[in-house]
CSV table of C-alpha atoms in Angstrom, one decimal:
chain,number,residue,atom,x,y,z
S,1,UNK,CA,5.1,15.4,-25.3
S,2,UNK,CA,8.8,16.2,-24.9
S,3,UNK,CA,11.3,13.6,-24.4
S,4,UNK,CA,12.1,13.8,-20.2
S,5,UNK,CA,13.5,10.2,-20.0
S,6,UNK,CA,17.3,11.9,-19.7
S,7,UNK,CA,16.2,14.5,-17.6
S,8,UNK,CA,18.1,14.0,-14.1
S,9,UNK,CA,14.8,15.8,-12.5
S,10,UNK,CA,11.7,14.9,-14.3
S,11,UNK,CA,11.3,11.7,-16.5
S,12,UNK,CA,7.9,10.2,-18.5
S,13,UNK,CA,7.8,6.8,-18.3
S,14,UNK,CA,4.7,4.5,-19.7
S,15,UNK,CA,2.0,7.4,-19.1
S,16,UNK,CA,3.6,8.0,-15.6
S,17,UNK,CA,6.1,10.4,-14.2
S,18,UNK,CA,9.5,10.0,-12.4
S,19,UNK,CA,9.5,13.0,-10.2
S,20,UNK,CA,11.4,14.6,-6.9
S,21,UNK,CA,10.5,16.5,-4.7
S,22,UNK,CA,12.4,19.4,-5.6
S,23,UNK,CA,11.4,19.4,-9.4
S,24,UNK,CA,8.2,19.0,-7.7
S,25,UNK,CA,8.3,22.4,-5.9
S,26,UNK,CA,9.7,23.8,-8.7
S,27,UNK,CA,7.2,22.8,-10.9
S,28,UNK,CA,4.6,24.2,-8.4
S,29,UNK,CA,6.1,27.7,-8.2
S,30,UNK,CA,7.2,26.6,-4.3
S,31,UNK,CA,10.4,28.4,-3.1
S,32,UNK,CA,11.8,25.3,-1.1
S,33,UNK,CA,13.1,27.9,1.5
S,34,UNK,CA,9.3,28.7,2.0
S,35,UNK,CA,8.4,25.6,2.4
S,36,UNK,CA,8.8,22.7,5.1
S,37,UNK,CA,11.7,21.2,3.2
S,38,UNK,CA,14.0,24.0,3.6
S,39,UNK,CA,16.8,22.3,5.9
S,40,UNK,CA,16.2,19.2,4.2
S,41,UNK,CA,19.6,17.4,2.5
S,42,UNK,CA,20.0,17.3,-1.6
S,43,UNK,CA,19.7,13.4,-1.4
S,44,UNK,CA,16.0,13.4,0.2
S,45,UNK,CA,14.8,16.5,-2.2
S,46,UNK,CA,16.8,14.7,-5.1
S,47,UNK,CA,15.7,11.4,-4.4
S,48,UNK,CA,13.9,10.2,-7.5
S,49,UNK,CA,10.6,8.1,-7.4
S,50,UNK,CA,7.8,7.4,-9.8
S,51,UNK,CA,4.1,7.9,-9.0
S,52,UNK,CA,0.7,9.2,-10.8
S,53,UNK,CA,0.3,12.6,-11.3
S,54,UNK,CA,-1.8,13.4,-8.0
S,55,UNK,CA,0.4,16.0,-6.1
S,56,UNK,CA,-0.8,19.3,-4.4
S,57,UNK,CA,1.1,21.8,-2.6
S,58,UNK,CA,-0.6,22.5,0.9
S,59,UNK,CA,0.2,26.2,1.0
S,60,UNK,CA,1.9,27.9,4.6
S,61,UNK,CA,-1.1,29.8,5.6
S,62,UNK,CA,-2.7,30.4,9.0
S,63,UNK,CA,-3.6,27.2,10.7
S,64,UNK,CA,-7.1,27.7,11.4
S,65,UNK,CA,-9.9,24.8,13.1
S,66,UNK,CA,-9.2,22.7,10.0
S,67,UNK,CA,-5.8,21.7,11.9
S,68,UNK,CA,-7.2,21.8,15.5
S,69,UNK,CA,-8.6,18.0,15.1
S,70,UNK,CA,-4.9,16.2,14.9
S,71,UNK,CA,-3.8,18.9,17.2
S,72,UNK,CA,-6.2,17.6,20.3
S,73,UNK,CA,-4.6,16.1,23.7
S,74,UNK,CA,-6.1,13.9,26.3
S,75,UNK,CA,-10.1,13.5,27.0
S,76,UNK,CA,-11.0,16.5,24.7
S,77,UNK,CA,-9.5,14.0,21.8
S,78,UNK,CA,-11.2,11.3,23.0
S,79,UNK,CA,-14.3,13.2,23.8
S,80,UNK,CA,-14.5,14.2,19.7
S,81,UNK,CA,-13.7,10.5,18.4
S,82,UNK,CA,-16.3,9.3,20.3
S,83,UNK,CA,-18.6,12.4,18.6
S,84,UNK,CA,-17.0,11.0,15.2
S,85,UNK,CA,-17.8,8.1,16.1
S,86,UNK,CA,-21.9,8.3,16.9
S,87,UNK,CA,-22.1,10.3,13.5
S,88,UNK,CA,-20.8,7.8,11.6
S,89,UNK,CA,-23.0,5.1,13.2
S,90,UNK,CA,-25.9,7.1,12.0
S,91,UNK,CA,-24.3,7.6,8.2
S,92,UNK,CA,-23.6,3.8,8.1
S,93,UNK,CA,-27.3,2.6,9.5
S,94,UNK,CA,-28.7,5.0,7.0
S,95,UNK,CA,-30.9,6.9,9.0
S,96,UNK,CA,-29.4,10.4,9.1
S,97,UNK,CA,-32.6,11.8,8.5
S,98,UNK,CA,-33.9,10.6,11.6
S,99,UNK,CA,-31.0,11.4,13.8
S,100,UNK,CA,-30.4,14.8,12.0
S,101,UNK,CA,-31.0,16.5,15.3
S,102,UNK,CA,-28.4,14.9,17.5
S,103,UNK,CA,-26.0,15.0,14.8
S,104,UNK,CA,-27.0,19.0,14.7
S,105,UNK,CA,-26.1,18.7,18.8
S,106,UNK,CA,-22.6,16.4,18.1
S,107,UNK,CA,-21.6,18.7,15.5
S,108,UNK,CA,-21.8,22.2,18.1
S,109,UNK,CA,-20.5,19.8,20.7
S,110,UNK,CA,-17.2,19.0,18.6
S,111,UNK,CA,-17.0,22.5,17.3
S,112,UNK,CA,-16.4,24.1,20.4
S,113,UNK,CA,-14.4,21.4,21.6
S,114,UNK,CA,-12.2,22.3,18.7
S,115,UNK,CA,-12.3,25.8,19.2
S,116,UNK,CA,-10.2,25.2,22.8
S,117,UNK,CA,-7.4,23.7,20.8
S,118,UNK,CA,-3.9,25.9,20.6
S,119,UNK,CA,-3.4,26.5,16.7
S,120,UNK,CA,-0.4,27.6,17.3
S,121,UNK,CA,1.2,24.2,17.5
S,122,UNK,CA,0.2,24.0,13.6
S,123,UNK,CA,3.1,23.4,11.2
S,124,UNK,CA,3.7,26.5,8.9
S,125,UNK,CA,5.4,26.1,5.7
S,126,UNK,CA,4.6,24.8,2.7
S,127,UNK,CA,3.9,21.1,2.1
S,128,UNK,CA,3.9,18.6,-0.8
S,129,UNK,CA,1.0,16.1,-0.6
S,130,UNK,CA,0.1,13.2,-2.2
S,131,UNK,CA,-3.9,12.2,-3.3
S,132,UNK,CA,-5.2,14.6,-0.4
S,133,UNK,CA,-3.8,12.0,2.1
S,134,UNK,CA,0.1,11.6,2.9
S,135,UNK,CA,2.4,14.4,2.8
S,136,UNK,CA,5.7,14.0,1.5
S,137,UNK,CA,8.4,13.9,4.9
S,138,UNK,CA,12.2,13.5,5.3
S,139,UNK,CA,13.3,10.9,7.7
S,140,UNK,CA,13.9,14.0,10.7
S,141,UNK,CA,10.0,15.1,9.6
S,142,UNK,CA,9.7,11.6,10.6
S,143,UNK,CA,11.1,11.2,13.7
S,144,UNK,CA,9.8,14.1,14.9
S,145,UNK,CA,6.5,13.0,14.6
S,146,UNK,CA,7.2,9.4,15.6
S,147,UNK,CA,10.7,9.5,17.6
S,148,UNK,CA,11.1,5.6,17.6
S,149,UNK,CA,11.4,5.8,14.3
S,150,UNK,CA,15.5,7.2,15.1
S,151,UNK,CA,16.2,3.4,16.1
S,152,UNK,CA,14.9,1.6,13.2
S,153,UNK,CA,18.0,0.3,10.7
S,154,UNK,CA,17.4,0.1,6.8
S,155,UNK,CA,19.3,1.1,3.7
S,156,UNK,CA,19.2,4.5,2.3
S,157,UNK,CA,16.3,5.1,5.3
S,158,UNK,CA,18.2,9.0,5.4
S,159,UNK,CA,18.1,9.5,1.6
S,160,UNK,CA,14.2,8.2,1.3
S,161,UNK,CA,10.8,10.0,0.9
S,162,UNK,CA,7.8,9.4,3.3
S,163,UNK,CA,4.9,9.7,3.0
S,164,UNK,CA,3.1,9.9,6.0
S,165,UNK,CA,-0.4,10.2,7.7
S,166,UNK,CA,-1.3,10.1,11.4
S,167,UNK,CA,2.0,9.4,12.7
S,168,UNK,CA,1.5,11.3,15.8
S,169,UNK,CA,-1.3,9.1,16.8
S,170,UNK,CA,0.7,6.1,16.4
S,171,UNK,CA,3.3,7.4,18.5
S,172,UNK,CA,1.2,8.8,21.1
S,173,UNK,CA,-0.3,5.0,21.2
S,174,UNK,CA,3.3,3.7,21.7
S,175,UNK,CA,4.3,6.4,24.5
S,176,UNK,CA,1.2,5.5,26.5
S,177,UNK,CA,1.9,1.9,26.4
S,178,UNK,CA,-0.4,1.0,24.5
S,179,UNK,CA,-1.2,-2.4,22.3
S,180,UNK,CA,0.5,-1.0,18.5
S,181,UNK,CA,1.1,-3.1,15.6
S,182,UNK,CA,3.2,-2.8,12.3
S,183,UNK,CA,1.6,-4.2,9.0
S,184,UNK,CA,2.4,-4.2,4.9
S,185,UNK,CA,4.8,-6.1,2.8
S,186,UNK,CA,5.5,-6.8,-1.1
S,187,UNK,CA,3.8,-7.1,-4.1
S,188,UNK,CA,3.7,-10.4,-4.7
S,189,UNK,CA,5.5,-10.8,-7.8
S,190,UNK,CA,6.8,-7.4,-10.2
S,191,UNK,CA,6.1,-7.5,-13.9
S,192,UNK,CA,8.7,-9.1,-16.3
S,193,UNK,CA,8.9,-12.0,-13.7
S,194,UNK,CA,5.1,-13.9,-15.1
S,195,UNK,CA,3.2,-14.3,-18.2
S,196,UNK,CA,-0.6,-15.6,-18.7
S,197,UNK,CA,-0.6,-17.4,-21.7
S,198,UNK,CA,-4.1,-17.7,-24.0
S,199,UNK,CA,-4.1,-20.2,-26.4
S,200,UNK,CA,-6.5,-20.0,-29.0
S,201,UNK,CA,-8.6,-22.3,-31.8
S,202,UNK,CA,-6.4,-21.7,-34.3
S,203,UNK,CA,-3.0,-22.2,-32.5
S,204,UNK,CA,-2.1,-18.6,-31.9
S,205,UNK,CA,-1.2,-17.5,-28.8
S,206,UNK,CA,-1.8,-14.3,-26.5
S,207,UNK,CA,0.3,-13.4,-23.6
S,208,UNK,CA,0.4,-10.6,-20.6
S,209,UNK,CA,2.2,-9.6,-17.8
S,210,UNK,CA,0.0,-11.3,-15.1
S,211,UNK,CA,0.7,-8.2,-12.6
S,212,UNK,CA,-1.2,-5.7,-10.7
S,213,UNK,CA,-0.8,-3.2,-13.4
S,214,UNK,CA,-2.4,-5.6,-16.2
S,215,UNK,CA,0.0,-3.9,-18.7
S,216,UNK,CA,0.4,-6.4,-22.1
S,217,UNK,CA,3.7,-7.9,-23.1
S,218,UNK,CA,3.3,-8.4,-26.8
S,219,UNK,CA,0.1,-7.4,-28.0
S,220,UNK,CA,-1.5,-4.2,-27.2
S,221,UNK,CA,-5.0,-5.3,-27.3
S,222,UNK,CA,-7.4,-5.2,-24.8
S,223,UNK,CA,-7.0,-6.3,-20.7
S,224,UNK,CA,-6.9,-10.2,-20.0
S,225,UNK,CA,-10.5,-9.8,-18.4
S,226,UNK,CA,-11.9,-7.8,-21.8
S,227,UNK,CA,-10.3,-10.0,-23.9
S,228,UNK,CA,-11.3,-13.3,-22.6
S,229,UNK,CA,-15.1,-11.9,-22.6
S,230,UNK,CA,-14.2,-11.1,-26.1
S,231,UNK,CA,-12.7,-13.9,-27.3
S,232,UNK,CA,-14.4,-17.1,-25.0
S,233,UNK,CA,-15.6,-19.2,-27.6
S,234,UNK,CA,-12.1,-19.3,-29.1
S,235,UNK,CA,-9.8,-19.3,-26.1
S,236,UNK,CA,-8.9,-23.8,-25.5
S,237,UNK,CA,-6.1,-23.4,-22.5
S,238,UNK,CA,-4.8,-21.1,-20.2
S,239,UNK,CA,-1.3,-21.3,-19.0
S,240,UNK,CA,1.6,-19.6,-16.6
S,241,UNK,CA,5.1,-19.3,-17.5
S,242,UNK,CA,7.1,-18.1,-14.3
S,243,UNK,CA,10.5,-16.1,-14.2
S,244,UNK,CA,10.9,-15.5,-10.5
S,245,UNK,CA,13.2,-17.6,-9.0
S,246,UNK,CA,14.7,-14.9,-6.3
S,247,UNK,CA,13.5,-12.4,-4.3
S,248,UNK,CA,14.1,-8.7,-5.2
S,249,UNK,CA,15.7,-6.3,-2.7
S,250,UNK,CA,13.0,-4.2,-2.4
S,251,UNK,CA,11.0,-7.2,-1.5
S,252,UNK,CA,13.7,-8.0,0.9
S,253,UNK,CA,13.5,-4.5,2.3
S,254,UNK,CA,9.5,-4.4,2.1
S,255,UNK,CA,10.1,-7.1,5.3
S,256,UNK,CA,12.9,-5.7,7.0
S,257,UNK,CA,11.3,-2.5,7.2
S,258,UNK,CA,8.3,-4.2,9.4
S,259,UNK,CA,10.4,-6.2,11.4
S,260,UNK,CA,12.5,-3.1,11.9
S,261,UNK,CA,9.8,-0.3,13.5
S,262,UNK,CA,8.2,-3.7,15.1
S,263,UNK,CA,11.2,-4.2,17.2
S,264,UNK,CA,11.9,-0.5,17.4
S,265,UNK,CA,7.9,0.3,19.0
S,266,UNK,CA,7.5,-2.7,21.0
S,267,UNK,CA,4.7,-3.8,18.3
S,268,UNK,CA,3.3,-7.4,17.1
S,269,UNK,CA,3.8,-7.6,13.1
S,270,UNK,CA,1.3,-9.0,10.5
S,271,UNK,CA,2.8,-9.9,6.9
S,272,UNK,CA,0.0,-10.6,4.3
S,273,UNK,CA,1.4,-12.3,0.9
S,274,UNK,CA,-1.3,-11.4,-1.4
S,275,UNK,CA,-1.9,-14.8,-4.0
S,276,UNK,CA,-5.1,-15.5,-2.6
S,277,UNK,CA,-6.1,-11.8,-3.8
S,278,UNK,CA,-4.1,-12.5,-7.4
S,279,UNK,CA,-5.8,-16.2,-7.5
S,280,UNK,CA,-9.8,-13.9,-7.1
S,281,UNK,CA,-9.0,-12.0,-10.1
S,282,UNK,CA,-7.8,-14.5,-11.7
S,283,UNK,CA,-11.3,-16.6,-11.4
S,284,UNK,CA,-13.6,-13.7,-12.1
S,285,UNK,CA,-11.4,-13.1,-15.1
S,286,UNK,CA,-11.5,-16.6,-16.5
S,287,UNK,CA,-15.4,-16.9,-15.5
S,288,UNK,CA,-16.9,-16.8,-18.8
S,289,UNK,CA,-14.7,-19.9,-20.4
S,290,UNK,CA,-15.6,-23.4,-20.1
S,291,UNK,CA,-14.8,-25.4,-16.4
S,292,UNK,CA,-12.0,-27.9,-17.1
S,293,UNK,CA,-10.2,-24.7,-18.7
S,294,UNK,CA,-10.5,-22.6,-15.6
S,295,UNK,CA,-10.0,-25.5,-13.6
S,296,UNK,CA,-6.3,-26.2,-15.2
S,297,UNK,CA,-5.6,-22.8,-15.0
S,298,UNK,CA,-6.2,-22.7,-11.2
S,299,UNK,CA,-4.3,-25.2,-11.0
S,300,UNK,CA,-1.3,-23.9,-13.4
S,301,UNK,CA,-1.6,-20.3,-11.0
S,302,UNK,CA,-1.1,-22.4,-7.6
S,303,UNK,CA,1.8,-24.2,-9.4
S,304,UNK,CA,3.4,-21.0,-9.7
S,305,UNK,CA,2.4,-19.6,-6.5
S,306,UNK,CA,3.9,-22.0,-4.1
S,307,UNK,CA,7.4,-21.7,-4.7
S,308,UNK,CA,7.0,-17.6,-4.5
S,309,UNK,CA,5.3,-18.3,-1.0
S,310,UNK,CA,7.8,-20.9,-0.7
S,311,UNK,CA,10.6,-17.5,-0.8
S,312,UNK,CA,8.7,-15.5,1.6
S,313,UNK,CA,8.1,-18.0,4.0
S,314,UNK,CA,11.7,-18.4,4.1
S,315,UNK,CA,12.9,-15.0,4.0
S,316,UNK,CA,10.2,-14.4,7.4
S,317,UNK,CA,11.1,-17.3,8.9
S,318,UNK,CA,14.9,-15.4,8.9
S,319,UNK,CA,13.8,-12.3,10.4
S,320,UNK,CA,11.8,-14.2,12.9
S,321,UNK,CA,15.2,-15.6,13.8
S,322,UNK,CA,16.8,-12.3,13.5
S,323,UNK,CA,13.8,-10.6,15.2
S,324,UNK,CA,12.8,-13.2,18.3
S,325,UNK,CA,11.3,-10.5,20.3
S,326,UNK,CA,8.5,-9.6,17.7
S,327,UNK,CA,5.5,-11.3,17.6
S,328,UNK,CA,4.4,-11.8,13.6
S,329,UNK,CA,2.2,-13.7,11.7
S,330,UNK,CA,2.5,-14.3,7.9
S,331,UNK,CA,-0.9,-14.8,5.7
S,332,UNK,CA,-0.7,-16.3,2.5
S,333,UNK,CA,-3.2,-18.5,0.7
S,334,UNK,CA,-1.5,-21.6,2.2
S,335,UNK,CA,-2.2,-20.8,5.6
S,336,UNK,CA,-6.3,-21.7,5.4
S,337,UNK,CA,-6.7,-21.3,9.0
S,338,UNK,CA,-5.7,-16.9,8.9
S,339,UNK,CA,-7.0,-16.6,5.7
S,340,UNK,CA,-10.7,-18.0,6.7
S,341,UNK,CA,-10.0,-16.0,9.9
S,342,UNK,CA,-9.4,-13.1,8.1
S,343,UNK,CA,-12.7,-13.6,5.8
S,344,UNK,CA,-14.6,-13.9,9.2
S,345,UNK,CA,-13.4,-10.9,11.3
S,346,UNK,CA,-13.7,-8.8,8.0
S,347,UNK,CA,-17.0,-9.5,7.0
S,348,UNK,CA,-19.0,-7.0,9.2
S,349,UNK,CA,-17.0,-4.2,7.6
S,350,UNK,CA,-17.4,-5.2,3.8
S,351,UNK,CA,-21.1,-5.5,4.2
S,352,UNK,CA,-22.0,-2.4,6.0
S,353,UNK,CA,-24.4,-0.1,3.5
S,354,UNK,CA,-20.9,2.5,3.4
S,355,UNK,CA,-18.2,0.1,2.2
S,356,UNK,CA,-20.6,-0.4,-1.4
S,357,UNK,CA,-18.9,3.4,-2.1
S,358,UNK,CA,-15.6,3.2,-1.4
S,359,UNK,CA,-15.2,-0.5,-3.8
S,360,UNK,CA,-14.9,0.5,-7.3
S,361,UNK,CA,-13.2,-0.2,-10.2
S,362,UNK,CA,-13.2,-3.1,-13.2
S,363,UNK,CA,-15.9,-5.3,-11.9
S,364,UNK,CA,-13.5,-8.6,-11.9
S,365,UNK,CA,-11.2,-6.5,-9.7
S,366,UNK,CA,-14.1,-6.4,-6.8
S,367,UNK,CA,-13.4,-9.4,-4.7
S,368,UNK,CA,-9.5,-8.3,-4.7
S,369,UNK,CA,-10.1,-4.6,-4.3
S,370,UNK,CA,-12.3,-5.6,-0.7
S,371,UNK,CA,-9.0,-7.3,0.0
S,372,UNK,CA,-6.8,-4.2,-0.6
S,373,UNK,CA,-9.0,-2.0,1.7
S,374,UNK,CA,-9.3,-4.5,4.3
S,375,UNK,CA,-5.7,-6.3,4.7
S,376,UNK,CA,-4.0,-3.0,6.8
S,377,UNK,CA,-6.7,-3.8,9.5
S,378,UNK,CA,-5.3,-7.4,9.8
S,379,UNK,CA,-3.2,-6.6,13.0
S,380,UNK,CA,-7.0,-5.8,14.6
S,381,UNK,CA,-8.7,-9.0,13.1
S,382,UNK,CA,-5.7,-11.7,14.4
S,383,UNK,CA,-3.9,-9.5,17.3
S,384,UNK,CA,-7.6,-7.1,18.6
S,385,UNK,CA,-5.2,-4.5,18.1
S,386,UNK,CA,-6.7,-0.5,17.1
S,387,UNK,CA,-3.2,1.5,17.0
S,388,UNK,CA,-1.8,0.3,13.8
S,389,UNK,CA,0.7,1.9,11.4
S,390,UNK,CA,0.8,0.3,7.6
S,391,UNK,CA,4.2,0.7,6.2
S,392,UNK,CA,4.2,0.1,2.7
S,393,UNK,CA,4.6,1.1,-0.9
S,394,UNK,CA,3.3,4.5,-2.3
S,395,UNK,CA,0.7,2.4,-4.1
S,396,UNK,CA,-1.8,1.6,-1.4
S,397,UNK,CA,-1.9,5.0,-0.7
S,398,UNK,CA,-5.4,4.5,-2.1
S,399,UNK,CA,-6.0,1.0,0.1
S,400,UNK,CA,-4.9,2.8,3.2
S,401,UNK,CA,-7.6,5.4,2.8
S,402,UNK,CA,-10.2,3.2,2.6
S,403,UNK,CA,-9.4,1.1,5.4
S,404,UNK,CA,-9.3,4.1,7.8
S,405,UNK,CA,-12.6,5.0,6.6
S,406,UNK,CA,-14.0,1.7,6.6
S,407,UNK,CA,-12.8,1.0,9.9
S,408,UNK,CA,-13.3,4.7,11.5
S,409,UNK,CA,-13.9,4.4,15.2
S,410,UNK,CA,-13.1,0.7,15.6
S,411,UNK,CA,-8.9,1.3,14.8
S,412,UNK,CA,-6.2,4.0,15.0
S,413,UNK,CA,-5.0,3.8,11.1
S,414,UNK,CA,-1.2,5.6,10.6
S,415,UNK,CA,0.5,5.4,7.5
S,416,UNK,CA,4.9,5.8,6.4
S,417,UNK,CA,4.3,5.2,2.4
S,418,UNK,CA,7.6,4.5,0.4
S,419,UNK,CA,8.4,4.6,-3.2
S,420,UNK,CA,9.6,1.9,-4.6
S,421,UNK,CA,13.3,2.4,-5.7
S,422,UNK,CA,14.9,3.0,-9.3
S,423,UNK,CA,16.2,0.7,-10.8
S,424,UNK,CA,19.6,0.5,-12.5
S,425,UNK,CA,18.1,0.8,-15.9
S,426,UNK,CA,17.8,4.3,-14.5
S,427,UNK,CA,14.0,4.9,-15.1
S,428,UNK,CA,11.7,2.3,-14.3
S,429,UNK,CA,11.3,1.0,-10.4
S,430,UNK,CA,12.4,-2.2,-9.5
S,431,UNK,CA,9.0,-3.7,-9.9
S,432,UNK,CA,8.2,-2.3,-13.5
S,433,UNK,CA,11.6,-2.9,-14.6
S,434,UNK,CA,13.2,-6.1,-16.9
S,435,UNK,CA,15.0,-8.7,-14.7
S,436,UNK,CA,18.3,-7.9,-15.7
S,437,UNK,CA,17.5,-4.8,-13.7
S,438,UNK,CA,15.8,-5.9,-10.4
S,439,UNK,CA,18.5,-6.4,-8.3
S,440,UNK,CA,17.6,-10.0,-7.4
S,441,UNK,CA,19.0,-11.0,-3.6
S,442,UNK,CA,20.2,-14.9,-2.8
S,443,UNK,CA,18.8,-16.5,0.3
S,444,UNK,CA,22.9,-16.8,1.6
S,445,UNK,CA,22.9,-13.6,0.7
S,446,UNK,CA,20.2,-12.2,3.2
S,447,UNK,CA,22.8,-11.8,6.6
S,448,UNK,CA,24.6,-9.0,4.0
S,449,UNK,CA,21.9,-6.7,3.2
C-alpha cells in the first residue's frame, strides 16, 4: 500500500485511516457543491479524524416513504411508535408466527400513516454517513437540528465533525418540556499510559497495552486472552505497570462537553467511568490460570484503578461546582450502590430472547460488550428518563446502535459522535498516541481550558 502518512488529506495509520471529509467526498466521486456540505467552512471539511473504513455516501435523490418516519409530527408520530412498538413485542416474545396477522394489520396501519407525511421537508443533497447510522454534520447542520446546541461552549466546537442521529427528536423532547438527559464520557485510560505484564516459568516476560484496542507493545503474538489459554500452565504472575498520572484534554473535554449541552437543554447528566467493564475482561481473560494468580492480579488492576477514578472524581466534582444547576451522577466501580443499581434496572433488557443477537464478539469480551450496549440508557435506569442524547466518541457508534435497538419503545436514543482529536505527533489521536503526545491537563490547570 502506498505511503499516505504525509499526506495532509489521507493518512494509513496501524490498519486504519486518517480521513476528512473532503478527501472523503473526493474519494467518493461527490462534488461537495452537490452535496450538503457545500457552505460548509475549510476547517470543518478539513478537519482531520481517524476512523474504520465504514463510510457511505447517502446520494441527493427524491425523498421518498423511507424518510417520512423521522419526518412525522404530533399523534400520527406517536400513533406509529406505538405500531413499532407492538411489533417488536411480538419479535422479542418470539411468537411472530402467531401474531403474523395483526402485524399484517400494524404494518397497513403505519404505511398509510406514513403516506400522509409531507416529503418535501426531506433534506436533498448528498450526505456522508458513517456504519449506516450517523451522518457526518457541521456544527450549523447541528444547530439546526438541535438549536440549544448554539449555547453550548467548547474548544474548536466550530472546526469539529458530528456525527449525528435523531437529533430532532431530542430537541423536540426539550422544546415540549419534556424530562431529557445528556450521557457519555472517556475511555478510561488511552494506550501508552498501562501495561499487563505476564511472567512466565522460565523468567521471561510478556507485556501489552492493557487498552480497548488490545494492540501488543513488544511482542506481536497473539491477544492477552489467546495467549493466556495458550500459555496457562506456564504463566506464575500477572502484574500492572501504570503511566497515567494526568488526565488528557480530550478526557477533560469528553466531561465538559456533557456538562455543557446539560446546562444548555435543561437536562440531568449521567457520567459512567468504565473500570468495572475493564476489571470483567480482565477476569474472563485470566479465567483459565490458577486462583491466587487471578486473585493478585485483581488486586494489582484495582491498585491501578483507584487513583484514575481518583482523577475523574475530581475533575466532576469541578464541573459540578462549575455547573450547580445540573443534576449528574458519576458511576464507577467504587460507587457499589449505582453500579448494583445499574445491574438491576438493566437486567430485563440483556435477557430478553433479542439482545442474544446483537452481543458478539471474542467470547471474554461478553460481559463488557452487555455493558457497552447498555451504559447510554443509564440516564433511564437512575433518572426514569426516555429522551436521551449520548454524546460521545466516534467509537460507540456501534454501542449506540444497540442500545437504541435494545431499548426500542421504552427510550428516545439521539446520538452527537465526535472524533477523537490528532495529536501533535500529527497522525495518531490523542488516545493511540505515546505520552509525550497526549496533551496531558493539570488539575490547577482545569479553570484555563
Amino acid at each position: 500500500m502506498e505511503d499516505r502518512e504525509h499526506n495532509e488529506e489521507y493518512f494509513y495509520v496501524h490498519g486504519k485511516d486518517i480521513y476528512s471529509t473532503q478527501s472523503l467526498l473526493a474519494s467518493m466521486g461527490v462534488k461537495q457543491s452537490e452535496s450538503i456540505y457545500k457552505d460548509s467552512s475549510n476547517d470543518f471539511v478539513r478537519w482531520p479524524f481517524s476512523a474504520a473504513d465504514f463510510f457511505e455516501v447517502v446520494e441527493g435523490k427524491a425523498p421518498d416513504l423511507n424518510n417520512a418516519e423521522e419526518l412525522l409530527e404530533g399523534n400520527d408520530k406517536i400513533e406509529v411508535e406505538k405500531i413499532n412498538s407492538e411489533i417488536k413485542s411480538y419479535k422479542d416474545s418470539g411468537n411472530t408466527i402467531e401474531h403474523k396477522d395483526r402485524i399484517k394489520e400494524l404494518r397497513i396501519c403505519k404505511k398509510e400513516l406514513l403516506s400522509k407525511v409531507d416529503l418535501s421537508k426531506a433534506s436533498k443533497g448528498s450526505s456522508i454517513v458513517y456504519k449506516t447510522f450517523v451522518e457526518i454534520n457541521d456544527f450549523k447542520m447541528v444547530e439546526e437540528k438541535l438549536p440549544q446546541f448554539k449555547k453550548a461552549r467548547w474548544p474548536f466546537k466550530e472546526q469539529m465533525p458530528y456525527f449525528a442521529a435523531g437529533l430532532e427528536d431530542f430537541a423536540r423532547a426539550v422544546a415540549n418540556g419534556e424530562k431529557t438527559a445528556i450521557t457519555g464520557g472517556p475511555c478510561f485510560f488511552g494506550e501508552h499510559e498501562v501495561d499487563m505484564i505476564w511472567t512466565l516459568k522460565d523468567g521471561s516476560q510478556k507485556i501489552y497495552d492493557f487498552t480497548t484496542r488490545r494492540r501488543s507493545v513488544e511482542d506481536r503474538v497473539s491477544q492477552e486472552a489467546e495467549f493466556t489459554k495458550q500459555n496457562a500452565q506456564d504463566v506464575v504472575d500477572v502484574s500492572f505497570k501504570s503511566r497515567k498520572n494526568l488526565l488528557t484534554t480530550e478526557e477533560y473535554d469528553s466531561i465538559l462537553y456533557l456538562f455543557e449541552l446539560a446546562r444548555a437543554t435543561g437536562s440531568c447528566l449521567t457520567l459512567p467511568i468504565v473500570d468495572a467493564s475493564y476489571q470483567k475482561y480482565l477476569d474472563a481473560m485470566l479465567e483459565s490460570l490458577p486462583e491466587e494468580i487471578r486473585r493478585r492480579a485483581n488486586e494489582r488492576f484495582r491498585q491501578v484503578a483507584r487513583p484514575v477514578i481518583k482523577m475523574y472524581e475530581e475533575l466532576f466534582e469541578f464541573f459540578k461546582k462549575k455547573y450547580p444547576e445540573v443534576e449528574c451522577k458519576m458511576m464507577s466501580g467504587e460507587t457499589k450502590e449505582l453500579l448494583e443499581l445499574y445491574y438491576e434496572k438493566r437486567a430485563p433488557f440483556v435477557q430478553k430472547p433479542s439482545t442474544s443477537r446483537i452481543i458478539s464478539g471474542i467470547q471474554e469480551k461478553i460481559e463488557s460488550v452487555k455493558d457497552y450496549i447498555t451504559l447510554p440508557a443509564l440516564p433511564f435506569y437512575f433518572y426514569g428518563v426516555r429522551n436521551i442524547l449520548e454524546v460521545d466518541y466516534l467509537g460507540e457508534t456501534d454501542s449506540f446502535w444497540k442500545c437504541r435497538k435494545m431499548h426500542k419503545g421504552e427510550i428516545k436514543l439521539s446520538a452527537l459522535l465526535y472524533p477523537i482529536r490528532i495529536s501533535s505527533d500529527g497522525w495518531r489521536t490523542l488516545f493511540s498516541t505515546e505520552p509525550q503526545y497526549k496533551e496531558y491537563i493539570k488539575k490547577e490547570d482545569y479553570d484555563k481550558r
